[in-house]
């Protein structure tokens, strides 16, 4: 058996949580492979909305194993909040959730370092979610991290030594006043640790590879999006992990030849939260219309998302990096009320049109658009592909022809049921 991978092709928030939940019945195991509580994955069914940050989006389906892989960074405070919320809606995941011993812990001081670093950067800040992601991965790569497996042995000594180092950085380098906040959150942090310890903490790389040999099917759930990848995204305005498909190998401990289908998710337009370049961004009424229609406010931070037209230059780049085998188009319904819809097919840079994603996206990059007719139809009520308006079929075909990959699912609303599987002739 292989591991199928589902990941975002844009700047995050493409709708990964919804589709993982929709696809989960086809799999035995769902596992997150990178990122942490900077992610906010939304699922909607039975008129209730759930937002997950660390826990895989397969958790609402019965009898499925969910795994938090070694590539993920965990904040025990947020983890406990997620568990409590699930408990409130009657979901007990203690039997079905496994956590890698090698996943790294976000310490209370990592969050403070994130805030201090952003404050120091001022106008050049990344616009981080302030969840401590950058500092935690920095310590991981710098070989100073603390892992979930460390909880079992001599933890206090290791914890105190890391916290002491961080305090020196906060005081001497950042001149950051941390005492009050740190004291307030350390108690919650240790409560979270107690909850974390009550779960199954295992060598998930063995578990996953043994499951493959036993014929189990696995879906790997990405967080963030390809354009936020630490190596290939719009650096430095990126997150601190490999969000691309290769991240599933390192973040779960699976060999590259074990990767099966790669589901690449994109919105029928584009959004971005935080700072950084965004060639097709619309700072006008059309951008506001997209934000309102798509309810584009961050699931984790509540920040308004920047909105713009679909960018095929960026999408092709992502498809190349991820080896996408099937595309999934989200939020087509958000475009229901547009007379015409633009799609970016090239970038004009210094008077020349290029179709590859450049080293640096500056303000000089001008999108080259084609304009397609809108469908002016309420897609949210559609139950079958046969009911698609002709203009929507054209929009889908245009993207498929440009990308040379089929779109296998079109999502037409936030609800689980508003998902249309597309048949090809
Ligand atoms: P993720 O981070 O990729 O899981 O995406 P988010 O959950 O952060 O953001 C996607 C948002 O769009 C959520 O509020 C979803 O409920 C919503 N959503 C997902 N699919 C659709 C869709 O097809 N149409 C509409 N209108 N909303 C959708
Ligand atoms: P999901 O999984 C959208 C963005 C932040 C910021 C940059 C760095 O829900 O799609 P970080 O906190 O990682 O140091 O922030 O990355 N970012 C996301 N944007 N969706 C996400 O996750 C994101 N996770 C991080 O806004 O620009
Ligand atoms: Mg999100």
Short mmCIF file of C-alpha atoms and ligand atoms in Angstrom, two decimals:
data_model
loop_
_atom_site.label_atom_id
_atom_site.label_comp_id
_atom_site.label_asym_id
_atom_site.label_seq_id
_atom_site.Cartn_x
_atom_site.Cartn_y
_atom_site.Cartn_z
CA UNK A 1 0.00 0.00 0.00
CA UNK A 2 0.97 3.62 -0.49
CA UNK A 3 0.42 6.83 1.42
CA UNK A 4 -1.79 9.36 -0.36
CA UNK A 5 -1.00 12.97 0.43
CA UNK A 6 -3.40 15.89 0.53
CA UNK A 7 -1.91 19.37 0.58
CA UNK A 8 -2.58 23.03 -0.12
CA UNK A 9 -1.21 24.52 -3.33
CA UNK A 10 -1.55 28.20 -2.40
CA UNK A 11 -0.87 30.22 0.77
CA UNK A 12 -2.90 28.00 3.09
CA UNK A 13 -6.60 27.86 4.05
CA UNK A 14 -7.55 26.16 0.79
CA UNK A 15 -10.05 23.90 2.59
CA UNK A 16 -7.78 20.97 3.49
CA UNK A 17 -9.69 20.14 6.68
CA UNK A 18 -13.01 19.83 4.86
CA UNK A 19 -11.65 17.49 2.19
CA UNK A 20 -9.65 15.30 4.58
CA UNK A 21 -12.91 14.77 6.48
CA UNK A 22 -14.73 13.96 3.23
CA UNK A 23 -12.06 11.45 2.12
CA UNK A 24 -11.46 9.83 5.52
CA UNK A 25 -14.05 7.03 5.04
CA UNK A 26 -11.78 5.66 2.27
CA UNK A 27 -8.77 5.35 4.59
CA UNK A 28 -7.72 3.48 7.73
CA UNK A 29 -5.27 6.07 9.04
CA UNK A 30 -5.03 9.88 8.79
CA UNK A 31 -1.82 11.61 9.79
CA UNK A 32 -0.55 15.16 10.03
CA UNK A 33 3.08 15.53 8.95
CA UNK A 34 4.18 19.11 9.59
CA UNK A 35 3.24 22.49 11.00
CA UNK A 36 1.52 23.02 14.31
CA UNK A 37 -1.26 25.16 15.74
CA UNK A 38 -0.55 27.85 13.17
CA UNK A 39 -2.94 25.68 11.15
CA UNK A 40 -6.69 26.08 11.43
CA UNK A 41 -8.59 23.35 9.59
CA UNK A 42 -12.34 23.82 9.43
CA UNK A 43 -14.93 21.07 9.06
CA UNK A 44 -18.68 21.49 8.90
CA UNK A 45 -21.40 18.87 9.21
CA UNK A 46 -24.80 18.60 10.96
CA UNK A 47 -24.84 22.42 11.08
CA UNK A 48 -21.84 22.52 13.41
CA UNK A 49 -18.46 24.00 12.58
CA UNK A 50 -15.27 22.53 14.08
CA UNK A 51 -11.78 24.01 13.85
CA UNK A 52 -8.76 21.78 14.39
CA UNK A 53 -5.21 23.03 14.91
CA UNK A 54 -3.03 20.04 15.78
CA UNK A 55 -5.35 17.05 15.58
CA UNK A 56 -5.83 15.41 12.17
CA UNK A 57 -9.11 16.10 10.39
CA UNK A 58 -10.03 12.40 10.32
CA UNK A 59 -11.01 12.53 13.98
CA UNK A 60 -14.76 12.87 13.46
CA UNK A 61 -15.14 9.59 11.58
CA UNK A 62 -15.59 6.43 13.59
CA UNK A 63 -12.97 3.70 13.89
CA UNK A 64 -10.16 5.60 12.18
CA UNK A 65 -6.64 5.93 13.52
CA UNK A 66 -5.29 9.48 13.63
CA UNK A 67 -1.58 10.18 13.97
CA UNK A 68 0.37 13.32 14.82
CA UNK A 69 3.68 12.67 13.05
CA UNK A 70 7.26 13.57 13.98
CA UNK A 71 7.27 16.61 11.67
CA UNK A 72 4.55 18.35 13.69
CA UNK A 73 5.21 20.80 16.53
CA UNK A 74 2.76 20.60 19.44
CA UNK A 75 1.69 23.27 21.91
CA UNK A 76 0.26 21.38 24.91
CA UNK A 77 -1.98 24.33 25.82
CA UNK A 78 -3.69 24.38 22.44
CA UNK A 79 -3.71 20.59 22.28
CA UNK A 80 -5.62 20.43 25.57
CA UNK A 81 -8.09 23.07 24.36
CA UNK A 82 -8.76 20.99 21.25
CA UNK A 83 -9.28 17.82 23.28
CA UNK A 84 -11.65 19.67 25.65
CA UNK A 85 -13.69 21.05 22.74
CA UNK A 86 -13.95 17.61 21.16
CA UNK A 87 -14.98 16.18 24.51
CA UNK A 88 -17.72 18.84 24.75
CA UNK A 89 -19.24 17.59 21.50
CA UNK A 90 -19.07 14.00 22.69
CA UNK A 91 -15.91 12.88 20.91
CA UNK A 92 -13.41 10.86 22.90
CA UNK A 93 -10.27 10.38 20.90
CA UNK A 94 -8.10 8.74 23.54
CA UNK A 95 -8.29 5.37 21.78
CA UNK A 96 -7.78 6.61 18.22
CA UNK A 97 -5.04 9.23 18.50
CA UNK A 98 -1.33 8.37 18.39
CA UNK A 99 1.46 10.90 18.84
CA UNK A 100 5.03 10.59 17.64
CA UNK A 101 7.75 10.52 20.30
CA UNK A 102 9.78 12.62 17.89
CA UNK A 103 7.29 15.48 17.48
CA UNK A 104 8.72 18.67 18.98
CA UNK A 105 7.13 20.66 21.79
CA UNK A 106 6.33 24.36 21.56
CA UNK A 107 7.51 25.73 24.91
CA UNK A 108 5.84 28.76 26.52
CA UNK A 109 8.96 30.78 25.75
CA UNK A 110 8.79 29.88 22.04
CA UNK A 111 5.57 31.85 21.77
CA UNK A 112 7.19 34.80 23.53
CA UNK A 113 10.22 34.61 21.23
CA UNK A 114 7.88 34.64 18.23
CA UNK A 115 6.18 37.80 19.51
CA UNK A 116 9.50 39.43 20.42
CA UNK A 117 10.99 38.64 17.00
CA UNK A 118 7.99 40.07 15.15
CA UNK A 119 8.03 43.17 17.31
CA UNK A 120 11.73 43.70 16.61
CA UNK A 121 11.22 43.26 12.87
CA UNK A 122 8.63 46.05 12.88
CA UNK A 123 7.53 46.83 9.32
CA UNK A 124 9.37 43.84 7.89
CA UNK A 125 7.55 41.35 10.15
CA UNK A 126 6.37 38.05 8.69
CA UNK A 127 2.85 38.37 10.05
CA UNK A 128 3.31 35.09 11.92
CA UNK A 129 0.38 33.52 13.74
CA UNK A 130 2.38 34.11 16.97
CA UNK A 131 2.04 30.46 17.94
CA UNK A 132 5.79 30.00 18.41
CA UNK A 133 6.26 28.03 15.20
CA UNK A 134 9.47 29.74 13.94
CA UNK A 135 11.35 29.59 17.27
CA UNK A 136 10.35 25.94 17.83
CA UNK A 137 11.58 24.77 14.40
CA UNK A 138 14.68 26.93 14.89
CA UNK A 139 15.48 24.99 18.07
CA UNK A 140 14.72 21.71 16.31
CA UNK A 141 17.17 22.44 13.51
CA UNK A 142 19.65 23.96 15.97
CA UNK A 143 19.48 20.68 17.95
CA UNK A 144 18.10 22.37 21.03
CA UNK A 145 14.50 21.18 20.80
CA UNK A 146 12.45 19.18 23.28
CA UNK A 147 10.48 16.25 21.96
CA UNK A 148 7.36 14.53 23.20
CA UNK A 149 9.51 11.45 23.95
CA UNK A 150 11.56 13.55 26.36
CA UNK A 151 8.55 13.75 28.67
CA UNK A 152 9.24 10.22 29.81
CA UNK A 153 12.70 10.79 31.26
CA UNK A 154 14.23 13.59 33.34
CA UNK A 155 11.99 16.17 31.74
CA UNK A 156 12.21 18.97 34.29
CA UNK A 157 15.98 19.33 33.95
CA UNK A 158 15.78 19.52 30.15
CA UNK A 159 12.84 21.92 30.29
CA UNK A 160 14.49 24.30 32.73
CA UNK A 161 17.72 24.44 30.76
CA UNK A 162 15.85 25.39 27.54
CA UNK A 163 13.68 27.94 29.33
CA UNK A 164 16.74 29.53 30.94
CA UNK A 165 18.39 29.95 27.53
CA UNK A 166 15.23 31.50 26.13
CA UNK A 167 14.98 33.91 29.04
CA UNK A 168 18.49 35.16 28.31
CA UNK A 169 17.55 35.70 24.66
CA UNK A 170 14.35 37.50 25.60
CA UNK A 171 16.04 39.79 28.08
CA UNK A 172 19.38 40.48 26.48
CA UNK A 173 18.72 40.34 22.76
CA UNK A 174 15.08 41.28 22.44
CA UNK A 175 14.76 43.46 25.59
CA UNK A 176 11.33 41.84 25.88
CA UNK A 177 9.29 41.98 29.05
CA UNK A 178 8.09 38.41 29.53
CA UNK A 179 7.71 37.70 33.26
CA UNK A 180 3.97 38.18 33.61
CA UNK A 181 2.94 36.33 30.46
CA UNK A 182 5.31 33.46 31.13
CA UNK A 183 4.11 32.94 34.68
CA UNK A 184 0.51 33.00 33.50
CA UNK A 185 0.94 30.39 30.79
CA UNK A 186 3.40 27.96 32.39
CA UNK A 187 0.65 26.52 34.60
CA UNK A 188 -1.61 25.89 31.57
CA UNK A 189 1.34 24.45 29.71
CA UNK A 190 2.00 21.79 32.37
CA UNK A 191 -1.70 20.98 32.56
CA UNK A 192 -1.54 20.45 28.81
CA UNK A 193 1.49 18.21 29.24
CA UNK A 194 -0.48 16.00 31.62
CA UNK A 195 -3.22 15.62 29.01
CA UNK A 196 -0.66 14.93 26.27
CA UNK A 197 0.97 12.23 28.40
CA UNK A 198 -2.34 10.39 28.71
CA UNK A 199 -2.30 9.66 24.95
CA UNK A 200 -0.47 6.91 23.10
CA UNK A 201 3.06 8.23 22.52
CA UNK A 202 4.82 5.87 20.11
CA UNK A 203 7.40 5.51 17.32
CA UNK A 204 4.87 6.47 14.66
CA UNK A 205 7.33 5.83 11.81
CA UNK A 206 7.30 2.12 12.72
CA UNK A 207 3.57 2.14 13.20
CA UNK A 208 2.96 3.70 9.77
CA UNK A 209 5.36 1.44 7.87
CA UNK A 210 3.99 -1.67 9.57
CA UNK A 211 0.47 -0.53 8.74
CA UNK A 212 1.45 -0.21 5.07
CA UNK A 213 2.85 -3.74 5.06
CA UNK A 214 -0.38 -4.95 6.65
CA UNK A 215 -2.32 -3.43 3.74
CA UNK A 216 -3.77 -0.42 5.56
CA UNK A 217 -4.51 2.74 3.62
CA UNK A 218 -3.09 6.04 4.83
CA UNK A 219 -3.88 9.67 4.04
CA UNK A 220 -1.29 12.29 5.00
CA UNK A 221 -2.78 15.71 5.79
CA UNK A 222 -0.70 18.77 4.99
CA UNK A 223 -0.90 22.08 6.78
CA UNK A 224 -0.29 25.57 5.40
CA UNK A 225 0.32 25.62 1.63
CA UNK A 226 3.08 25.05 -0.91
CA UNK A 227 3.77 28.78 -1.31
CA UNK A 228 4.50 28.94 2.44
CA UNK A 229 7.15 26.18 2.20
CA UNK A 230 10.40 27.06 3.97
CA UNK A 231 12.52 26.21 0.89
CA UNK A 232 10.28 27.00 -2.06
CA UNK A 233 7.73 29.51 -0.78
CA UNK A 234 7.87 33.28 -0.97
CA UNK A 235 10.81 33.42 1.47
CA UNK A 236 11.14 34.95 4.05
CA UNK A 237 7.34 35.33 4.19
CA UNK A 238 6.82 31.63 4.75
CA UNK A 239 6.31 29.21 7.62
CA UNK A 240 9.18 27.17 9.08
CA UNK A 241 8.45 23.68 7.77
CA UNK A 242 8.43 21.83 4.45
CA UNK A 243 4.80 22.03 3.42
CA UNK A 244 5.43 20.33 0.07
CA UNK A 245 4.83 16.64 -0.60
CA UNK A 246 8.42 15.73 0.35
CA UNK A 247 7.54 16.97 3.86
CA UNK A 248 5.25 13.94 4.20
CA UNK A 249 8.30 11.66 3.86
CA UNK A 250 10.39 13.44 6.48
CA UNK A 251 7.42 14.30 8.67
CA UNK A 252 6.15 10.72 8.91
CA UNK A 253 9.19 8.57 8.19
CA UNK A 254 8.02 7.08 4.89
CA UNK A 255 10.21 6.45 1.86
CA UNK A 256 9.51 8.49 -1.33
CA UNK A 257 8.43 5.44 -3.34
CA UNK A 258 5.63 4.87 -0.81
CA UNK A 259 3.85 8.05 -1.89
CA UNK A 260 0.72 7.27 -3.91
CA UNK A 261 -1.85 9.84 -5.04
CA UNK A 262 -1.12 13.48 -4.34
CA UNK A 263 -4.28 15.56 -3.95
CA UNK A 264 -3.54 19.24 -4.56
CA UNK A 265 -6.16 21.59 -3.15
CA UNK A 266 -6.69 25.13 -4.39
CA UNK A 267 -9.35 27.80 -4.05
CA UNK A 268 -11.03 28.95 -7.26
CA UNK A 269 -9.38 32.29 -6.39
CA UNK A 270 -6.51 33.12 -4.05
CA UNK A 271 -6.04 34.27 -0.45
CA UNK A 272 -3.16 34.99 1.85
CA UNK A 273 -2.89 35.97 5.55
CA UNK A 274 0.17 37.67 6.92
CA UNK A 275 2.70 39.69 5.00
CA UNK A 276 4.54 38.95 1.77
CA UNK A 277 4.10 39.22 -1.98
CA UNK A 278 0.80 38.32 -3.65
CA UNK A 279 0.79 39.21 -7.38
CA UNK A 280 -2.95 38.83 -8.01
CA UNK A 281 -4.07 40.60 -4.81
CA UNK A 282 -7.06 42.91 -5.23
CA UNK A 283 -7.00 45.95 -2.98
CA UNK A 284 -10.33 47.16 -4.30
CA UNK A 285 -14.06 46.46 -4.19
CA UNK A 286 -13.59 43.15 -6.00
CA UNK A 287 -11.15 42.02 -3.27
CA UNK A 288 -13.68 43.03 -0.62
CA UNK A 289 -16.45 41.20 -2.48
CA UNK A 290 -14.34 38.02 -2.50
CA UNK A 291 -13.59 38.39 1.23
CA UNK A 292 -17.26 38.89 2.09
CA UNK A 293 -18.56 36.11 -0.16
CA UNK A 294 -15.87 33.68 0.99
CA UNK A 295 -15.98 34.74 4.65
CA UNK A 296 -12.24 35.09 4.41
CA UNK A 297 -11.16 35.57 7.99
CA UNK A 298 -8.41 33.41 9.54
CA UNK A 299 -9.53 30.22 11.33
CA UNK A 300 -6.64 30.55 13.79
CA UNK A 301 -6.17 34.29 14.26
CA UNK A 302 -9.41 35.81 12.91
CA UNK A 303 -7.36 38.18 10.72
CA UNK A 304 -9.00 39.28 7.45
CA UNK A 305 -7.44 37.35 4.57
CA UNK A 306 -6.06 39.22 1.57
CA UNK A 307 -7.95 38.15 -1.57
CA UNK A 308 -7.22 38.05 -5.30
CA UNK A 309 -7.75 36.14 -8.53
CA UNK A 310 -6.54 32.59 -9.19
CA UNK A 311 -2.83 32.51 -10.09
CA UNK A 312 -1.91 29.68 -12.48
CA UNK A 313 1.78 30.62 -12.58
CA UNK A 314 1.98 29.91 -8.85
CA UNK A 315 -0.32 26.88 -9.15
CA UNK A 316 1.88 25.27 -11.84
CA UNK A 317 4.92 25.81 -9.63
CA UNK A 318 3.16 24.10 -6.72
CA UNK A 319 1.96 21.20 -8.87
CA UNK A 320 5.55 20.69 -10.06
CA UNK A 321 7.01 20.71 -6.54
CA UNK A 322 4.34 18.40 -5.11
CA UNK A 323 3.91 15.96 -8.00
CA UNK A 324 0.16 16.49 -7.85
CA UNK A 325 -1.87 13.69 -9.46
CA UNK A 326 -5.37 15.10 -8.86
CA UNK A 327 -6.59 18.64 -8.34
CA UNK A 328 -9.40 19.63 -5.98
CA UNK A 329 -11.08 22.98 -6.55
CA UNK A 330 -12.58 24.65 -3.49
CA UNK A 331 -15.04 27.50 -2.95
CA UNK A 332 -16.29 27.78 -6.52
CA UNK A 333 -19.54 29.12 -4.99
CA UNK A 334 -17.71 32.25 -3.83
CA UNK A 335 -17.53 33.31 -7.49
CA UNK A 336 -21.28 32.80 -8.05
CA UNK A 337 -22.06 36.49 -8.39
CA UNK A 338 -19.31 37.71 -10.73
CA UNK A 339 -20.12 38.72 -14.34
CA UNK A 340 -16.57 37.86 -15.38
CA UNK A 341 -13.73 36.11 -13.58
CA UNK A 342 -10.03 36.63 -14.19
CA UNK A 343 -7.29 34.00 -14.11
CA UNK A 344 -3.60 34.91 -14.09
CA UNK A 345 -1.67 32.98 -16.76
CA UNK A 346 1.65 34.83 -16.74
CA UNK A 347 3.75 37.43 -14.94
CA UNK A 348 5.01 40.50 -16.70
CA UNK A 349 8.41 41.39 -15.31
CA UNK A 350 10.43 44.27 -16.85
CA UNK A 351 8.23 44.21 -19.95
CA UNK A 352 8.68 40.47 -20.51
CA UNK A 353 6.01 37.83 -19.82
CA UNK A 354 7.24 34.79 -17.89
CA UNK A 355 5.37 31.66 -16.90
CA UNK A 356 7.69 30.45 -14.18
CA UNK A 357 7.61 31.47 -10.54
CA UNK A 358 10.53 33.88 -10.02
CA UNK A 359 13.18 33.83 -7.25
CA UNK A 360 11.65 36.89 -5.71
CA UNK A 361 8.16 38.24 -6.20
CA UNK A 362 8.46 42.01 -6.08
CA UNK A 363 5.84 44.70 -6.64
CA UNK A 364 7.15 44.92 -10.23
CA UNK A 365 5.52 41.58 -11.06
CA UNK A 366 2.33 42.35 -13.01
CA UNK A 367 -0.18 39.56 -13.54
CA UNK A 368 -1.31 38.82 -17.10
CA UNK A 369 -4.97 37.81 -17.08
CA UNK A 370 -7.46 35.98 -19.24
CA UNK A 371 -11.06 36.81 -18.51
CA UNK A 372 -13.78 34.15 -18.48
CA UNK A 373 -17.56 34.61 -18.19
CA UNK A 374 -19.03 34.05 -14.73
CA UNK A 375 -21.86 31.54 -14.15
CA UNK A 376 -24.20 33.75 -12.09
CA UNK A 377 -25.78 30.66 -10.53
CA UNK A 378 -26.09 29.54 -6.92
CA UNK A 379 -23.73 26.56 -6.81
CA UNK A 380 -24.32 25.80 -3.14
CA UNK A 381 -27.54 23.86 -3.88
CA UNK A 382 -26.06 21.74 -6.64
CA UNK A 383 -25.90 18.03 -5.94
CA UNK A 384 -24.52 16.64 -9.17
CA UNK A 385 -22.01 17.53 -11.87
CA UNK A 386 -24.79 17.37 -14.50
CA UNK A 387 -26.31 20.50 -12.95
CA UNK A 388 -23.13 22.56 -13.43
CA UNK A 389 -23.65 25.69 -15.54
CA UNK A 390 -21.72 25.73 -18.81
CA UNK A 391 -19.53 28.63 -17.65
CA UNK A 392 -18.38 26.62 -14.62
CA UNK A 393 -17.53 23.64 -16.83
CA UNK A 394 -15.51 26.03 -19.01
CA UNK A 395 -13.73 27.46 -15.97
CA UNK A 396 -12.81 23.94 -14.80
CA UNK A 397 -11.70 22.84 -18.31
CA UNK A 398 -9.57 25.95 -18.72
CA UNK A 399 -7.67 25.16 -15.49
CA UNK A 400 -7.34 21.46 -16.36
CA UNK A 401 -5.96 22.26 -19.80
CA UNK A 402 -3.45 24.75 -18.39
CA UNK A 403 -2.32 22.42 -15.61
CA UNK A 404 -2.63 19.18 -17.57
CA UNK A 405 -4.11 17.46 -14.52
CA UNK A 406 -7.75 16.56 -13.88
CA UNK A 407 -9.87 18.26 -11.24
CA UNK A 408 -11.48 15.33 -9.41
CA UNK A 409 -13.52 17.20 -6.80
CA UNK A 410 -15.28 20.57 -6.84
CA UNK A 411 -16.39 21.95 -3.48
CA UNK A 412 -19.42 24.25 -3.55
CA UNK A 413 -19.91 25.13 0.11
CA UNK A 414 -18.35 24.59 3.53
CA UNK A 415 -20.52 21.63 4.45
CA UNK A 416 -19.34 18.04 4.10
CA UNK A 417 -22.27 17.38 1.76
CA UNK A 418 -21.44 20.26 -0.58
CA UNK A 419 -18.79 18.23 -2.36
CA UNK A 420 -19.11 17.08 -5.97
CA UNK A 421 -16.96 14.21 -7.23
CA UNK A 422 -16.29 14.81 -10.92
CA UNK A 423 -16.56 12.01 -13.44
CA UNK A 424 -14.44 12.25 -16.57
CA UNK A 425 -15.77 10.97 -19.91
P1 LIG B 1 -7.67 24.78 5.67
O1 LIG B 1 -6.73 25.47 6.59
O2 LIG B 1 -7.05 24.48 4.35
O3 LIG B 1 -8.30 23.55 6.27
O4 LIG B 1 -8.85 25.81 5.38
P2 LIG B 1 -9.60 26.75 6.47
O5 LIG B 1 -10.51 25.89 7.26
O6 LIG B 1 -8.64 27.59 7.21
O7 LIG B 1 -10.37 27.74 5.53
C1 LIG B 1 -11.30 27.29 4.60
C2 LIG B 1 -12.65 27.99 4.92
O8 LIG B 1 -13.50 27.86 3.82
C3 LIG B 1 -13.37 27.38 6.09
O9 LIG B 1 -14.10 28.39 6.74
C4 LIG B 1 -14.30 26.38 5.43
O10 LIG B 1 -15.47 26.11 6.20
C5 LIG B 1 -14.66 27.10 4.17
N1 LIG B 1 -14.93 26.25 3.00
C6 LIG B 1 -14.35 25.08 2.64
N2 LIG B 1 -14.80 24.70 1.43
C7 LIG B 1 -15.67 25.64 1.02
C8 LIG B 1 -16.46 25.83 -0.16
O11 LIG B 1 -16.41 25.05 -1.10
N3 LIG B 1 -17.23 26.95 -0.22
C9 LIG B 1 -17.28 27.86 0.80
N4 LIG B 1 -18.07 28.92 0.65
N5 LIG B 1 -16.57 27.71 1.92
C10 LIG B 1 -15.76 26.63 2.02
P1 LIG B 2 -3.55 26.25 7.37
O1 LIG B 2 -3.02 24.87 7.68
C1 LIG B 2 -2.68 30.34 6.18
C2 LIG B 2 1.11 32.05 7.55
C3 LIG B 2 1.04 33.17 8.56
C4 LIG B 2 2.30 33.94 8.18
C5 LIG B 2 3.28 32.83 7.84
C6 LIG B 2 4.19 32.45 8.98
O2 LIG B 2 -4.75 26.62 8.16
O3 LIG B 2 -3.71 26.44 5.90
P2 LIG B 2 3.88 31.08 11.23
O4 LIG B 2 2.91 31.26 12.35
O5 LIG B 2 3.82 29.76 10.56
O6 LIG B 2 5.28 31.43 11.63
O7 LIG B 2 3.45 32.21 10.14
O8 LIG B 2 2.50 31.72 7.45
N1 LIG B 2 0.40 30.81 7.96
C7 LIG B 2 -0.76 30.41 7.42
N2 LIG B 2 -1.56 31.02 6.53
N3 LIG B 2 -2.98 29.12 6.66
C8 LIG B 2 -2.18 28.50 7.54
O9 LIG B 2 -2.40 27.22 7.93
C9 LIG B 2 -1.03 29.16 7.99
N4 LIG B 2 -0.04 28.86 8.86
C10 LIG B 2 0.83 29.86 8.82
O10 LIG B 2 -0.13 33.93 8.40
O11 LIG B 2 2.07 34.68 7.01
MG1 LIG B 3 -6.66 27.22 7.76
#
